[in-house]
Tab-separated table of C-alpha atoms in Angstrom:
chain	number	residue	atom	x	y	z
A	1	MET	CA	86.783	105.111	101.798
A	2	ALA	CA	87.311	102.257	104.196
A	3	GLU	CA	89.199	102.909	107.475
A	4	GLY	CA	92.895	102.277	106.877
A	5	ALA	CA	92.654	102.405	103.121
A	6	ILE	CA	95.203	104.451	101.273
A	7	ASP	CA	94.090	107.673	99.556
A	8	PRO	CA	95.688	107.916	96.015
A	9	GLN	CA	96.319	111.654	96.784
A	10	ASP	CA	98.715	110.519	99.487
A	11	LEU	CA	100.969	108.626	97.203
A	12	GLY	CA	102.823	111.506	95.811
A	13	GLU	CA	106.119	110.639	97.507
A	14	ARG	CA	106.647	107.751	95.033
A	15	LEU	CA	108.489	109.036	91.907
A	16	VAL	CA	106.141	106.985	89.748
A	17	GLY	CA	103.043	107.529	92.022
A	18	ALA	CA	100.210	109.243	90.469
A	19	GLY	CA	99.199	111.082	93.604
A	20	ALA	CA	100.435	114.500	94.458
A	21	ASP	CA	101.017	116.548	97.621
A	22	GLU	CA	100.879	120.307	98.012
A	23	VAL	CA	104.443	120.838	96.925
A	24	GLU	CA	103.879	118.645	93.816
A	25	ARG	CA	100.719	120.582	92.885
A	26	ALA	CA	102.722	123.804	93.176
A	27	ALA	CA	105.353	122.562	90.816
A	28	GLU	CA	102.651	121.412	88.398
A	29	ALA	CA	100.897	124.835	88.317
A	30	ALA	CA	103.532	126.432	86.062
A	31	LEU	CA	103.191	123.577	83.555
A	32	ARG	CA	99.404	123.423	83.216
A	33	PRO	CA	97.887	124.355	79.817
A	34	LYS	CA	95.581	127.400	80.107
A	35	LYS	CA	93.501	126.713	76.980
A	36	LEU	CA	91.672	123.665	75.674
A	37	ASP	CA	93.621	123.776	72.335
A	38	ASP	CA	96.887	123.459	74.333
A	39	PHE	CA	95.723	120.376	76.311
A	40	VAL	CA	97.542	117.326	75.017
A	41	GLY	CA	95.670	113.941	74.712
A	42	GLN	CA	92.179	112.920	75.678
A	43	ARG	CA	90.975	113.768	72.092
A	44	VAL	CA	87.372	112.561	72.615
A	45	VAL	CA	86.732	114.316	75.940
A	46	ARG	CA	88.459	117.424	74.745
A	47	ASP	CA	86.284	117.640	71.576
A	48	GLN	CA	83.071	116.883	73.466
A	49	LEU	CA	83.892	119.462	76.188
A	50	SER	CA	84.705	122.058	73.403
A	51	LEU	CA	81.260	121.665	72.000
A	52	VAL	CA	79.550	122.059	75.469
A	53	LEU	CA	81.613	125.259	76.229
A	54	GLN	CA	81.191	126.800	72.816
A	55	ALA	CA	77.383	126.183	72.896
A	56	SER	CA	77.087	127.751	76.325
A	57	LEU	CA	79.000	130.809	75.233
A	58	ARG	CA	76.746	131.281	72.225
A	59	ARG	CA	73.683	131.053	74.519
A	60	ASP	CA	75.332	133.310	77.086
A	61	ALA	CA	74.306	130.792	79.736
A	62	ALA	CA	76.164	128.572	82.259
A	63	PRO	CA	77.072	125.122	80.714
A	64	ASP	CA	75.807	121.925	82.167
A	65	HIS	CA	77.577	120.512	85.179
A	66	VAL	CA	80.655	118.482	84.300
A	67	LEU	CA	81.897	115.173	85.842
A	68	LEU	CA	85.422	114.212	85.039
A	69	SER	CA	86.520	110.661	86.070
A	70	GLY	CA	89.755	108.650	85.801
A	71	PRO	CA	92.937	107.705	87.601
A	72	PRO	CA	94.954	110.436	89.292
A	73	GLY	CA	97.383	112.524	87.385
A	74	LEU	CA	95.704	112.570	83.998
A	75	GLY	CA	94.414	116.170	83.930
A	76	LYS	CA	91.100	116.450	85.692
A	77	THR	CA	92.111	119.540	87.703
A	78	THR	CA	93.712	121.014	84.662
A	79	LEU	CA	90.562	120.649	82.653
A	80	ALA	CA	88.501	122.245	85.452
A	81	MET	CA	90.727	125.264	85.379
A	82	ILE	CA	90.612	125.365	81.542
A	83	ILE	CA	86.778	125.208	81.690
A	84	ALA	CA	86.707	128.379	83.894
A	85	ALA	CA	89.323	130.102	81.634
A	86	GLU	CA	87.402	129.335	78.477
A	87	LEU	CA	84.141	130.698	80.049
A	88	GLY	CA	86.074	133.771	81.247
A	89	THR	CA	84.904	133.315	84.840
A	90	ALA	CA	86.223	132.636	88.205
A	91	LEU	CA	87.046	129.152	89.526
A	92	ARG	CA	86.288	128.179	93.200
A	93	VAL	CA	88.218	125.132	94.325
A	94	THR	CA	87.348	122.688	97.100
A	95	SER	CA	87.332	118.979	97.702
A	96	GLY	CA	85.084	116.320	99.047
A	97	PRO	CA	87.101	115.570	102.130
A	98	ALA	CA	87.063	119.299	103.009
A	99	ILE	CA	83.317	119.430	103.034
A	100	GLN	CA	82.118	117.268	105.918
A	101	HIS	CA	78.922	119.252	106.822
A	102	ALA	CA	76.048	120.687	104.850
A	103	GLY	CA	76.762	124.143	106.396
A	104	ASP	CA	80.268	124.105	104.868
A	105	LEU	CA	78.924	123.555	101.400
A	106	ALA	CA	76.082	126.023	101.905
A	107	ALA	CA	78.654	128.698	102.784
A	108	VAL	CA	80.609	128.039	99.477
A	109	LEU	CA	77.443	127.919	97.300
A	110	SER	CA	75.955	131.034	98.803
A	111	SER	CA	79.077	133.063	97.941
A	112	LEU	CA	79.120	132.045	94.294
A	113	GLU	CA	78.479	134.673	91.586
A	114	GLU	CA	76.652	134.169	88.435
A	115	GLY	CA	78.526	131.976	85.871
A	116	GLU	CA	81.256	130.925	88.270
A	117	VAL	CA	82.653	127.361	88.192
A	118	LEU	CA	82.866	125.356	91.374
A	119	PHE	CA	85.407	122.610	91.213
A	120	ILE	CA	84.981	119.774	93.757
A	121	ASP	CA	87.928	117.379	93.721
A	122	GLU	CA	87.303	113.821	94.891
A	123	ILE	CA	83.635	114.489	94.864
A	124	HIS	CA	82.790	110.897	95.746
A	125	ARG	CA	84.120	111.589	99.184
A	126	LEU	CA	81.500	114.270	100.063
A	127	ALA	CA	79.610	113.671	103.295
A	128	ARG	CA	76.028	112.570	102.860
A	129	PRO	CA	74.395	115.631	104.245
A	130	ALA	CA	76.487	117.772	101.884
A	131	GLU	CA	75.548	115.474	98.951
A	132	GLU	CA	71.891	115.966	99.560
A	133	LEU	CA	72.318	119.776	99.655
A	134	LEU	CA	74.256	119.707	96.432
A	135	TYR	CA	71.503	117.767	94.615
A	136	VAL	CA	69.037	120.712	95.059
A	137	ALA	CA	71.708	123.340	94.368
A	138	MET	CA	72.773	121.734	91.065
A	139	GLU	CA	69.237	121.099	89.904
A	140	ASP	CA	67.227	124.067	91.251
A	141	PHE	CA	69.987	126.571	91.994
A	142	ARG	CA	68.741	126.794	95.514
A	143	VAL	CA	69.871	125.974	99.108
A	144	ASP	CA	67.671	125.633	102.054
A	145	VAL	CA	69.108	127.375	105.093
A	146	VAL	CA	67.906	125.926	108.369
A	147	VAL	CA	67.109	128.456	111.042
A	148	GLY	CA	66.698	127.415	114.732
A	149	LYS	CA	66.716	124.012	116.374
A	150	GLY	CA	64.409	121.263	117.234
A	151	ALA	CA	60.661	121.683	116.666
A	152	GLY	CA	61.003	125.333	116.082
A	153	ALA	CA	63.506	124.998	113.164
A	154	SER	CA	62.528	126.198	109.751
A	155	ALA	CA	64.079	126.052	106.325
A	156	ILE	CA	64.481	129.295	104.309
A	157	PRO	CA	65.105	128.757	100.645
A	158	LEU	CA	68.026	130.911	99.300
A	159	ALA	CA	68.070	131.359	95.468
A	160	LEU	CA	71.518	130.888	93.872
A	161	PRO	CA	72.694	132.412	90.642
A	162	PRO	CA	73.329	129.957	87.775
A	163	PHE	CA	76.754	128.338	88.179
A	164	THR	CA	78.584	125.187	86.945
A	165	VAL	CA	79.824	122.353	89.087
A	166	VAL	CA	82.902	120.524	87.845
A	167	GLY	CA	83.334	117.277	89.785
A	168	ALA	CA	86.412	115.149	89.645
A	169	THR	CA	86.692	111.558	90.866
A	170	THR	CA	89.127	108.739	90.757
A	171	ARG	CA	86.333	106.263	91.748
A	172	SER	CA	83.179	107.046	89.769
A	173	GLY	CA	81.583	103.732	91.081
A	174	LEU	CA	81.253	105.329	94.507
A	175	LEU	CA	79.148	108.197	93.366
A	176	PRO	CA	75.541	107.830	94.261
A	177	ALA	CA	73.244	107.650	91.275
A	178	PRO	CA	71.227	110.818	92.160
A	179	LEU	CA	74.414	112.839	92.208
A	180	ARG	CA	75.748	111.323	89.001
A	181	ASP	CA	72.450	112.006	87.188
A	182	ARG	CA	72.742	115.707	87.895
A	183	PHE	CA	75.788	116.109	85.709
A	184	GLY	CA	74.910	116.982	82.056
A	185	PHE	CA	78.352	115.905	80.768
A	186	THR	CA	80.489	113.099	81.898
A	187	GLY	CA	83.969	112.612	80.599
A	188	HIS	CA	86.347	109.589	81.395
A	189	LEU	CA	90.143	110.281	81.126
A	190	ASP	CA	92.161	107.361	79.952
A	191	PHE	CA	95.853	106.699	80.289
A	192	TYR	CA	98.062	108.435	77.643
A	193	GLU	CA	99.914	106.831	74.787
A	194	ALA	CA	103.729	107.312	74.707
A	195	ASP	CA	103.637	109.732	71.821
A	196	GLU	CA	101.133	111.977	73.692
A	197	LEU	CA	103.340	111.904	76.718
A	198	GLU	CA	106.340	112.748	74.595
A	199	ARG	CA	104.438	115.956	73.422
A	200	VAL	CA	103.713	116.740	77.028
A	201	ILE	CA	107.290	116.404	77.983
A	202	LEU	CA	108.562	118.579	75.117
A	203	ARG	CA	106.077	121.356	76.029
A	204	SER	CA	106.994	121.161	79.748
A	205	ALA	CA	110.655	121.292	79.011
A	206	GLY	CA	110.049	124.536	77.039
A	207	LEU	CA	108.214	126.018	79.942
A	208	LEU	CA	111.033	124.999	82.334
A	209	GLY	CA	113.519	126.622	80.049
A	210	VAL	CA	115.616	123.482	79.487
A	211	GLU	CA	116.935	121.900	76.271
A	212	ILE	CA	115.694	118.310	75.644
A	213	ARG	CA	116.442	116.017	72.869
A	214	HIS	CA	113.526	114.024	71.270
A	215	GLU	CA	115.109	110.683	72.130
A	216	ALA	CA	115.326	111.737	75.835
A	217	ALA	CA	111.656	112.806	75.768
A	218	HIS	CA	110.762	109.445	74.196
A	219	GLU	CA	112.762	107.549	76.842
A	220	ILE	CA	111.005	109.541	79.759
A	221	ALA	CA	107.633	108.987	78.103
A	222	GLY	CA	108.158	105.252	77.963
A	223	ARG	CA	108.680	105.139	81.722
A	224	SER	CA	105.848	107.411	82.671
A	225	ARG	CA	103.103	104.779	83.140
A	226	GLY	CA	100.772	106.585	80.793
A	227	THR	CA	100.439	109.485	83.268
A	228	PRO	CA	101.319	113.194	82.506
A	229	ARG	CA	101.957	113.966	86.203
A	230	ILE	CA	104.558	111.245	86.344
A	231	ALA	CA	106.067	112.319	83.094
A	232	ASN	CA	106.562	115.920	84.357
A	233	ARG	CA	108.023	114.600	87.646
A	234	LEU	CA	110.527	112.432	85.873
A	235	LEU	CA	111.453	115.279	83.587
A	236	ARG	CA	112.366	117.413	86.577
A	237	ARG	CA	114.469	114.660	87.991
A	238	VAL	CA	116.289	114.213	84.665
A	239	ARG	CA	116.791	117.998	84.615
A	240	ASP	CA	118.416	117.834	88.050
A	241	TRP	CA	120.749	115.145	86.975
A	242	ALA	CA	121.712	116.992	83.799
A	243	GLN	CA	122.406	120.233	85.626
A	244	VAL	CA	124.395	118.615	88.473
A	245	ARG	CA	126.115	115.744	86.772
A	246	GLY	CA	125.900	116.520	83.144
A	247	ASP	CA	126.242	119.495	80.886
A	248	GLY	CA	122.755	120.857	81.330
A	249	THR	CA	121.380	119.169	78.148
A	250	LEU	CA	118.673	116.616	78.559
A	251	ASP	CA	119.858	113.951	76.127
A	252	LEU	CA	119.337	110.144	76.019
A	253	ARG	CA	122.352	109.428	78.291
A	254	ALA	CA	121.103	111.971	80.895
A	255	ALA	CA	117.659	110.450	80.844
A	256	ARG	CA	118.813	106.878	81.305
A	257	ALA	CA	121.407	107.759	83.924
A	258	ALA	CA	118.966	109.914	85.976
A	259	LEU	CA	116.252	107.370	85.913
A	260	GLU	CA	118.722	104.654	86.927
A	261	VAL	CA	119.626	106.713	89.964
A	262	TYR	CA	115.964	107.017	90.836
A	263	GLU	CA	115.339	103.289	90.255
A	264	VAL	CA	112.813	103.660	87.541
A	265	ASP	CA	113.259	100.865	84.979
A	266	PRO	CA	112.463	101.010	81.295
A	267	ILE	CA	108.806	100.256	81.618
A	268	GLY	CA	108.321	102.435	84.645
A	269	LEU	CA	108.585	99.969	87.592
A	270	ASP	CA	110.164	101.216	90.758
A	271	ARG	CA	111.606	99.393	93.680
A	272	LEU	CA	108.300	98.256	95.175
A	273	ASP	CA	107.006	96.982	91.880
A	274	ARG	CA	110.104	95.013	91.227
A	275	ALA	CA	110.039	93.680	94.776
A	276	VAL	CA	106.555	92.242	94.195
A	277	LEU	CA	107.678	90.595	90.978
A	278	GLU	CA	110.897	89.196	92.588
A	279	ALA	CA	108.817	87.767	95.422
A	280	LEU	CA	106.259	86.182	93.153
A	281	CYS	CA	108.813	84.644	90.819
A	282	ARG	CA	111.800	83.827	92.933
A	283	ARG	CA	110.257	83.077	96.356
A	284	PHE	CA	106.866	81.505	95.319
A	285	GLY	CA	107.684	80.120	91.852
A	286	GLY	CA	105.110	82.407	90.114
A	287	GLY	CA	102.241	81.891	92.613
A	288	PRO	CA	99.429	81.795	93.429
A	289	VAL	CA	100.111	83.611	96.698
A	290	GLY	CA	97.752	85.545	98.888
A	291	LEU	CA	98.012	89.259	99.356
A	292	THR	CA	98.928	89.207	102.985
A	293	THR	CA	101.759	86.727	102.438
A	294	LEU	CA	103.026	88.661	99.429
A	295	ALA	CA	102.923	92.013	101.459
A	296	MET	CA	104.808	90.502	104.343
A	297	THR	CA	107.527	89.231	102.002
A	298	VAL	CA	108.189	92.654	100.500
A	299	GLY	CA	108.015	94.320	103.925
A	300	GLU	CA	104.919	96.445	103.145
A	301	GLU	CA	101.333	96.722	104.335
A	302	SER	CA	98.712	94.799	102.261
A	303	ASP	CA	96.930	98.023	101.421
A	304	THR	CA	100.165	99.401	100.041
A	305	VAL	CA	100.799	96.469	97.724
A	306	GLU	CA	97.143	96.424	96.613
A	307	THR	CA	96.677	100.059	96.065
A	308	VAL	CA	100.093	101.203	95.031
A	309	ALA	CA	101.876	98.377	93.147
A	310	GLU	CA	99.217	96.104	91.881
A	311	PRO	CA	97.121	98.336	89.567
A	312	TYR	CA	100.025	99.073	87.195
A	313	LEU	CA	101.441	95.527	87.365
A	314	VAL	CA	98.032	94.132	86.467
A	315	ARG	CA	97.457	96.762	83.722
A	316	GLU	CA	100.819	95.915	82.125
A	317	GLY	CA	100.038	92.169	82.280
A	318	LEU	CA	102.829	91.314	84.699
A	319	VAL	CA	100.662	90.159	87.519
A	320	ALA	CA	97.198	88.524	87.496
A	321	ARG	CA	94.673	88.345	90.350
A	322	THR	CA	92.994	84.999	90.441
A	323	ALA	CA	90.564	83.366	92.825
A	324	ARG	CA	93.468	81.614	94.578
A	325	GLY	CA	95.852	84.516	94.791
A	326	ARG	CA	98.273	86.648	92.898
A	327	VAL	CA	100.269	84.968	90.041
A	328	ALA	CA	103.142	86.183	87.895
A	329	THR	CA	102.676	86.074	84.180
A	330	ALA	CA	105.181	84.826	81.618
A	331	SER	CA	105.833	88.552	80.912
A	332	ALA	CA	106.926	89.096	84.498
A	333	TRP	CA	109.472	86.350	84.389
A	334	GLU	CA	110.901	87.679	81.089
A	335	HIS	CA	111.052	91.249	82.541
A	336	LEU	CA	113.208	89.922	85.355
A	337	GLY	CA	115.481	88.167	82.879
A	338	LEU	CA	114.283	84.747	83.927
A	339	GLU	CA	113.091	81.761	81.961
A	340	PRO	CA	109.333	81.375	82.361
A	341	PRO	CA	108.743	77.919	83.706
A	342	GLU	CA	106.512	75.558	81.867
A	343	GLY	CA	102.882	76.374	82.656
A	344	ALA	CA	103.550	79.957	83.579
A	345	TRP	CA	100.365	81.931	83.770
A	346	ALA	CA	99.286	83.703	80.683
A	347	PRO	CA	96.252	85.906	79.705
A	348	GLY	CA	93.324	83.580	79.077
A	349	ALA	CA	94.304	80.979	81.559
A	350	PRO	CA	91.544	79.708	83.952
A	351	SER	CA	90.941	82.148	86.838
A	352	SER	CA	91.937	79.449	89.340
A	353	GLY	CA	95.242	79.101	87.641
A	354	THR	CA	98.204	77.865	89.555
A	355	GLY	CA	101.062	79.371	87.516
A	356	SER	CA	104.118	77.128	87.914
A	357	ALA	CA	103.644	76.430	91.602
A	358	SER	CA	102.128	73.129	92.883
A	359	ARG	CA	101.244	74.575	96.203
A	360	THR	CA	98.624	77.216	97.016
A	361	LEU	CA	99.201	79.780	99.834
A	362	PHE	CA	95.824	80.369	101.387
A	363	ASP	CA	95.233	83.730	103.010
A	364	GLU	CA	93.340	86.925	102.064
A	365	VAL	CA	93.255	87.286	98.263
């Protein structure tokens, strides 16, 4: 990751951010499904993974190494825990940033017992020496322990019992090909549909011991940006509102009132998202405008706008990234309750489109 870039895992302070800090992960732990049959959504990955696990159990052998990719908050860590539970074995948890030296990884690998699952979160952030050690360990179940220094150093091969690596990454394109090729199964997790998130919310509400109406679950699901982590977070905030200002029941009124307090609008945009749209439409006539200028206008760093706000705005078709800068689409104008000007950018427009503005603001795109 480039110096100064924002780690998605550090974005948990946003109510609609898909990242999570340690407190957030602790709150999620009680809501995680323990079995593959209880895991909602991701039907294709779930069915494929079920075959891999059942086949390994019948052969009484460790399954192939598993790579799970996709945006944060969709269930990669949960699936890793489910894999270990389905195999009836222990789960060792570490992360790429925590392993900066080959010796760190060697210590973890040498302590594994037969059949155990090693979960490496953000595996694309492994240090290169650790990556190279992992290649051999995954393929040959062996690590070479270096003894001594300089010309007198020697490598002693240490055999490892069969084990399974489950790697999770939010940026699969950064994985080196040799590491990617050592995974026997690769599953990509996609954003959830609203009905799937509604099922997640109803299940979580039951585990939290709160009563929720279906229309409230539907409302929360529609504002959750296709991400179960955000859905569960919004559910807890609605529960807070219902217990403090309501009668304890999570109905449609409570859901709408709570999410209004927390500035999450009907399609899941928060303050920063709306600030970007307001700047594009009201200040710059729809664009195009460069990233630096846009960030300065909303009072944020360029990395924050690009990493935090843009992905969802682009995915929802509210903002487009063109060769000349960011432009607001007709949908963005309509979402703000404004009349789209003639010539407002729409999907399919030329990549150098100018939106409704006659001027171009040149800076970093």
